[in-house]
Coordinates of C-alpha atoms and ligand atoms in Angstrom, one line a residue:
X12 CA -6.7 6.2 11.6
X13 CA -6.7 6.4 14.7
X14 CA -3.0 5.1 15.4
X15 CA -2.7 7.3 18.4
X16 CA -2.6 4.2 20.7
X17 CA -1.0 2.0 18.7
X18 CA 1.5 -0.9 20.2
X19 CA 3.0 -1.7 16.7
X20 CA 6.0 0.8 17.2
X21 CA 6.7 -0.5 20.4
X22 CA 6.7 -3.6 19.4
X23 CA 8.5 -3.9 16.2
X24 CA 11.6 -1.3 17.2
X25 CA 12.1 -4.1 20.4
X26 CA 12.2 -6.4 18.1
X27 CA 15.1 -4.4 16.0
X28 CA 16.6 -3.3 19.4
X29 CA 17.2 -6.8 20.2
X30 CA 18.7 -8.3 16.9
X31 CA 20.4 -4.8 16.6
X32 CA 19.0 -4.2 13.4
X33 CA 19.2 -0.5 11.7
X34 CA 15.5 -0.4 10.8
X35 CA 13.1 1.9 12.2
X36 CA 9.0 1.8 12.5
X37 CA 7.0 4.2 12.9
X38 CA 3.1 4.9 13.2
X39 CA 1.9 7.5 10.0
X40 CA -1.6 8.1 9.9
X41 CA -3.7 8.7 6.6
X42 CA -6.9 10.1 7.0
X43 CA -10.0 7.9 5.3
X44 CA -9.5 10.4 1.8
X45 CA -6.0 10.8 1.8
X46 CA -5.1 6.8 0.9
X47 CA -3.6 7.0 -2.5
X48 CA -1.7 10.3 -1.7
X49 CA -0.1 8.5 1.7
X50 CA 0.9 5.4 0.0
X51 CA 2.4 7.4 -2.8
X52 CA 4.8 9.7 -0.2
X53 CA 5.7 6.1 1.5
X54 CA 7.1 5.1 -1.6
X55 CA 9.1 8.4 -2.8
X56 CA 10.6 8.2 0.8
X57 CA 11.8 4.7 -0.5
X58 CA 10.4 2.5 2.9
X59 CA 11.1 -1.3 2.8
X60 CA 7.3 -2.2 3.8
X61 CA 4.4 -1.1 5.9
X62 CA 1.6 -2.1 7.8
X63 CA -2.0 -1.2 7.0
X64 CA -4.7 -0.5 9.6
X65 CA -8.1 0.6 10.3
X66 CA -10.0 2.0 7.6
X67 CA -7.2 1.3 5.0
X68 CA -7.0 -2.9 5.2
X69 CA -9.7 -3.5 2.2
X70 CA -9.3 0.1 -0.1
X71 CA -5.5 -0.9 0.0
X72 CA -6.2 -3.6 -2.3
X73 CA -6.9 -1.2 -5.0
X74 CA -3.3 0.1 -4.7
X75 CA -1.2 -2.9 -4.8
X76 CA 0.5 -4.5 -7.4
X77 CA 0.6 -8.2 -6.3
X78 CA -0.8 -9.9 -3.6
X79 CA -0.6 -13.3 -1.7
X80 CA -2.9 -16.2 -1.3
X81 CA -4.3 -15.2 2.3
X82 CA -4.9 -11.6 1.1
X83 CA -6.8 -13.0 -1.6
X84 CA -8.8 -15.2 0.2
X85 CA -9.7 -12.7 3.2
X86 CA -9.8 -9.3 0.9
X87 CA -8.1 -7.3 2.9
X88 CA -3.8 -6.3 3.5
X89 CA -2.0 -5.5 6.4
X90 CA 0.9 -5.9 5.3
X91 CA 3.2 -4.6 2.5
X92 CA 6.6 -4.8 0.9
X93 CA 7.6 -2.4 -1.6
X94 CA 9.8 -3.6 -4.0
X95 CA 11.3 -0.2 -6.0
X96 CA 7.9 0.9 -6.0
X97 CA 6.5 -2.5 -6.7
X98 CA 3.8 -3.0 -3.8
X99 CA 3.1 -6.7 -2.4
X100 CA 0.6 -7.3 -0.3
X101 CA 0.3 -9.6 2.7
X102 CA -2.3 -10.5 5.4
X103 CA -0.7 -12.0 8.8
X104 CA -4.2 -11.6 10.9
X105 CA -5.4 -14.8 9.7
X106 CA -2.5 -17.0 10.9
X107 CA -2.2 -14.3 13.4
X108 CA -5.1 -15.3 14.9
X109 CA -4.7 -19.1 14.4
X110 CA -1.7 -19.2 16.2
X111 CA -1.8 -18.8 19.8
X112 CA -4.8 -21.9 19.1
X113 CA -2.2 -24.1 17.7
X114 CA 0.4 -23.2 20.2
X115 CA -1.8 -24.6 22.8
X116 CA -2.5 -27.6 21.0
X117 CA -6.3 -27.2 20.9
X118 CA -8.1 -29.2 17.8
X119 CA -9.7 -26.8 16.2
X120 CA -10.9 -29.7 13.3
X121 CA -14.6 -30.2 13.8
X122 CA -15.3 -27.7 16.1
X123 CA -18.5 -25.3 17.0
X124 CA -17.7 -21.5 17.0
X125 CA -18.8 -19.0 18.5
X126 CA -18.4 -15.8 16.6
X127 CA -18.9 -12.2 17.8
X128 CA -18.4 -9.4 15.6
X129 CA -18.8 -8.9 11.4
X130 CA -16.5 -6.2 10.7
X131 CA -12.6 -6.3 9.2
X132 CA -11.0 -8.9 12.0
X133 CA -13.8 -11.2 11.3
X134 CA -13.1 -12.1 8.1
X135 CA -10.0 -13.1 8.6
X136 CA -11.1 -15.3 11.5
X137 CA -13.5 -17.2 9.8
X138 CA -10.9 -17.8 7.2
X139 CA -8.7 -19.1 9.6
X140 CA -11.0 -21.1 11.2
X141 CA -12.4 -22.5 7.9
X142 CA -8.3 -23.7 6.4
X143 CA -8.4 -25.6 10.0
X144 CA -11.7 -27.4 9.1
X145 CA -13.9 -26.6 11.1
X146 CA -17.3 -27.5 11.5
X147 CA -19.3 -24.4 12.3
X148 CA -19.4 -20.9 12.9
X149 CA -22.5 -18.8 14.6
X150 CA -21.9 -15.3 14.0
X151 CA -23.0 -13.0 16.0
X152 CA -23.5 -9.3 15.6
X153 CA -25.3 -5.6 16.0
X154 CA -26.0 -5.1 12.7
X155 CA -27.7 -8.4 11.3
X156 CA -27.1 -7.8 7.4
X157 CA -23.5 -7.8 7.9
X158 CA -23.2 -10.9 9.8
X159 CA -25.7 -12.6 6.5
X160 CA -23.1 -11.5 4.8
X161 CA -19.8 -13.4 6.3
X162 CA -22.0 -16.6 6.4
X163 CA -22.0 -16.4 3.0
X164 CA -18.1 -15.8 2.8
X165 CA -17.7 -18.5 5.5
X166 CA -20.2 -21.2 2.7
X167 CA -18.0 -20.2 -0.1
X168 CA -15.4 -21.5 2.0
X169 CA -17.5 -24.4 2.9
X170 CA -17.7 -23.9 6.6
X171 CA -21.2 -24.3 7.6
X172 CA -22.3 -21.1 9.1
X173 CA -25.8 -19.0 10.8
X174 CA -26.2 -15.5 11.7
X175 CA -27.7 -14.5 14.8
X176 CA -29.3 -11.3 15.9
X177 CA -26.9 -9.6 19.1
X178 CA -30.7 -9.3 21.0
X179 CA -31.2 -13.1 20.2
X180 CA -28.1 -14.4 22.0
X181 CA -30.2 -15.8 24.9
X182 CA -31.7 -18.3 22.3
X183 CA -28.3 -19.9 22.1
X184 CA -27.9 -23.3 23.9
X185 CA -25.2 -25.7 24.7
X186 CA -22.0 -25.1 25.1
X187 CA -19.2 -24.0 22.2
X188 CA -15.9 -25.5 21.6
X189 CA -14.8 -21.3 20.9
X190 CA -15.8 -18.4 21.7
X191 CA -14.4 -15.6 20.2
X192 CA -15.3 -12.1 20.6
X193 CA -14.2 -9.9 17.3
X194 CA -16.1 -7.0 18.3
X195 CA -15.4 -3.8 19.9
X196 CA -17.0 -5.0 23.1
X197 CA -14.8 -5.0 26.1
X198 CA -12.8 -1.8 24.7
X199 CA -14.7 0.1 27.5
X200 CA -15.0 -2.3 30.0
X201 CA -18.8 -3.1 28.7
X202 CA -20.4 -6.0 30.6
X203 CA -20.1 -9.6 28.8
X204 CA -23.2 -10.0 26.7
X205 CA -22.1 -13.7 26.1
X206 CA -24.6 -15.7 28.2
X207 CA -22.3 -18.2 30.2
X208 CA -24.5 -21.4 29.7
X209 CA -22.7 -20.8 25.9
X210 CA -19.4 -21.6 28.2
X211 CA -17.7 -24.6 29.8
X212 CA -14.4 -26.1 31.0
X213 CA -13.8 -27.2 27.7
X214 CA -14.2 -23.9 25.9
X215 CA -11.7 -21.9 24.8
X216 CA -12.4 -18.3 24.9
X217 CA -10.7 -15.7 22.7
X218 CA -11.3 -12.0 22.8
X219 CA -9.5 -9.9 20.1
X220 CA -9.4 -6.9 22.4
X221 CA -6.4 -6.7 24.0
X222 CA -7.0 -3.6 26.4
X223 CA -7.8 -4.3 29.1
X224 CA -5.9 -8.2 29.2
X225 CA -8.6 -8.9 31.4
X226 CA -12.0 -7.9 29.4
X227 CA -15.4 -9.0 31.4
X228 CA -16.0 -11.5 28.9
X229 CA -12.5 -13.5 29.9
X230 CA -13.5 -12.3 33.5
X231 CA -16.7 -14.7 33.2
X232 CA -14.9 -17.6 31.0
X233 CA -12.4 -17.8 34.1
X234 CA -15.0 -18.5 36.4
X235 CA -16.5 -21.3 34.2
X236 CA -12.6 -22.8 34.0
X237 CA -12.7 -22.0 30.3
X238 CA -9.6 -22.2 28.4
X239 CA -8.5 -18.7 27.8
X240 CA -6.3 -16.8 24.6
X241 CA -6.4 -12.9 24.7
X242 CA -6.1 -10.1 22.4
X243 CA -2.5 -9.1 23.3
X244 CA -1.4 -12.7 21.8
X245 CA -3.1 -12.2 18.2
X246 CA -1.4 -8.9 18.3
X247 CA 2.1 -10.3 18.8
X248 CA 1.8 -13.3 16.4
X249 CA 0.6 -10.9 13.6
X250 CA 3.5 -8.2 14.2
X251 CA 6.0 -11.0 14.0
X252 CA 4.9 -12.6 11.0
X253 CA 5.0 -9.1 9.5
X254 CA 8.8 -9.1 10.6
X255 CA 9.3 -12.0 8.9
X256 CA 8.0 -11.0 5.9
X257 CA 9.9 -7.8 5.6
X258 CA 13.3 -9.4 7.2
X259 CA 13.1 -12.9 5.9
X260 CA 14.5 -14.1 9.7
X261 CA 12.7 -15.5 12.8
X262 CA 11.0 -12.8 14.8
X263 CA 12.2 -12.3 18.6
X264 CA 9.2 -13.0 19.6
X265 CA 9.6 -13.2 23.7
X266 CA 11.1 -9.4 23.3
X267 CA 8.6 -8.3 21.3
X268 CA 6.3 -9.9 23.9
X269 CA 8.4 -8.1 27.0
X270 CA 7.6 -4.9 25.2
X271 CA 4.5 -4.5 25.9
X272 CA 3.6 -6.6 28.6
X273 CA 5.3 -3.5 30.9
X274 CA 2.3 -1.0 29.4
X275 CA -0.1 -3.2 30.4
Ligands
LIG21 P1 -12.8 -4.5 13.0 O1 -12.3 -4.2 11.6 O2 -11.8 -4.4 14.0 O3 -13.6 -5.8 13.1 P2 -15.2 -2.9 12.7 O4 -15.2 -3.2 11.3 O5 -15.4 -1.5 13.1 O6 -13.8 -3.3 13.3 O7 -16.2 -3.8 13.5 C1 -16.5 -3.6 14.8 C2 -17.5 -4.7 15.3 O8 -17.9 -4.4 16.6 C3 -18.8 -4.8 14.4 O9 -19.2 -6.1 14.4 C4 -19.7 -3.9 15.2 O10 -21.1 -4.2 15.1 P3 -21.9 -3.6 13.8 O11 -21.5 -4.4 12.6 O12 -23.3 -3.7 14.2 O13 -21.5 -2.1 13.7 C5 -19.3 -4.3 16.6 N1 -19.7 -3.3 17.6 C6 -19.1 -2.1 17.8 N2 -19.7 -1.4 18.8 C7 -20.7 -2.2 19.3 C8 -21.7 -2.1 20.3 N3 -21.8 -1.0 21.1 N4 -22.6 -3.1 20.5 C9 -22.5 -4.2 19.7 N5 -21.6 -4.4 18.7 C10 -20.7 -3.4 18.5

């Protein structure tokens, strides 16, 4: 909740158009109090899996009755088999996330991040970013206390970390190997608040938010010749690691890219 907007039925029923598959996906929304009850009518109706969204991905936890490593690691689902009733939970935003990185053959070992944001996609970033060995991660957000909190979850998984004040960005210096904006920022066109002296041709710049492709933060990384990943690619890389999960095949992936790429 909300789902109105969501891409994932777009994208997953290409992906079944394309390998002719008789599955079907579709977007249910469950109001914040109405979690137990909405799980509990996905399972009488028998579905082979679902994803999890916005405000369900941690409370889900509750409600499962396995889950895998990543899940446990980042504390959140978003994505589920039910087995007869049995519910297994999954979380592909981490790898998600990691990799478009990989694909483009950026180290990622030893590097200085740049992190905006402490809500739900966080976490699973600095996960990510953590299992790839990195060296640091400055996290920086609106609400201070919440970004103190994820450098605590980053040292428990012993990547050095700092939290910064969003009104003390300015005091930032140097350039970072990433930048990666996991905040709602750039979801209304809002001007970059990432000073660009924190950007150069060897950084790579990664905003989550995938509408607009173009947010003003990868408007400014362009113009410093940054290295650039955006939101639409963590989107597709998550969906088809939830297809393979639920199918146990290869997703389509350049379909399930075509998909979408029309609406934007
Ligand atoms: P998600 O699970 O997708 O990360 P979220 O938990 O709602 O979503 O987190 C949204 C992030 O965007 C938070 O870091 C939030 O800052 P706060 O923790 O201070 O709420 C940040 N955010 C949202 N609107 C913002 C704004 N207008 N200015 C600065 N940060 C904002």
């Amino acid at each position: 909740d909300p789902i109105d907007h969501s891409l994932s039925p777009t994208i997953h029923n290409a992906a079944y158009r394309h390998l002719d598959l008789e599955c079907t996906y579709i977007a249910y929304k469950i109001d914040k109090n109405e979690l137990e009850s909405g799980i509990e009518s996905l399972k009488s109706i028998k579905v082979s899996g679902f994803n999890v969204t916005i405000p369900h991905k941690i409370r889900i936890m509750e409600l499962l009755d396995d889950i895998d490593h990543d899940c446990k690691l980042i504390g959140a689902a978003n994505t589920i088999v039910n087995d007869n009733g049995s519910l297994k939970g999954y979380n592909t935003d981490m790898d998600g996330f990691i990799e478009p990185i990989k694909n483009r053959e950026i180290p990622i070992k030893n590097s200085n991040i740049l992190l905006l944001g402490a809500g739900g996609a966080s976490r699973a970033i600095i996960a990510g970013f953590a299992k790839e060995h990195a060296k640091k991660i400055t996290i920086v957000n609106r609400t201070i206390e919440k970004a103190e909190n994820l450098t605590r979850f980053s040292k428990e998984l012993e990547l050095d970390s700092d939290a910064i004040s969003i009104n003390d960005i300015e005091k930032l210096d140097g350039a970072f190997d990433f930048v990666v904006n996991a905040s709602s920022l750039g979801l209304k066109n809002e001007l970059n608040i990432v000073p660009t002296k924190l950007i150069d041709a060897k950084t790579t710049v990664y905003d989550i938010v995938y509408k607009p492709v173009n947010t003003e933060l990868i408007k400014d990384a362009k113009k410093k010749d940054a290295q650039i990943i955006y939101g639409y690619e963590m989107l597709l890389s998550q969906a088809a690691k939830s297809f393979e999960i639920w199918l146990n095949q290869k997703a389509p992936y350049e379909a399930m890219k075509n998909s979408i790429l029309g609406g934007f």
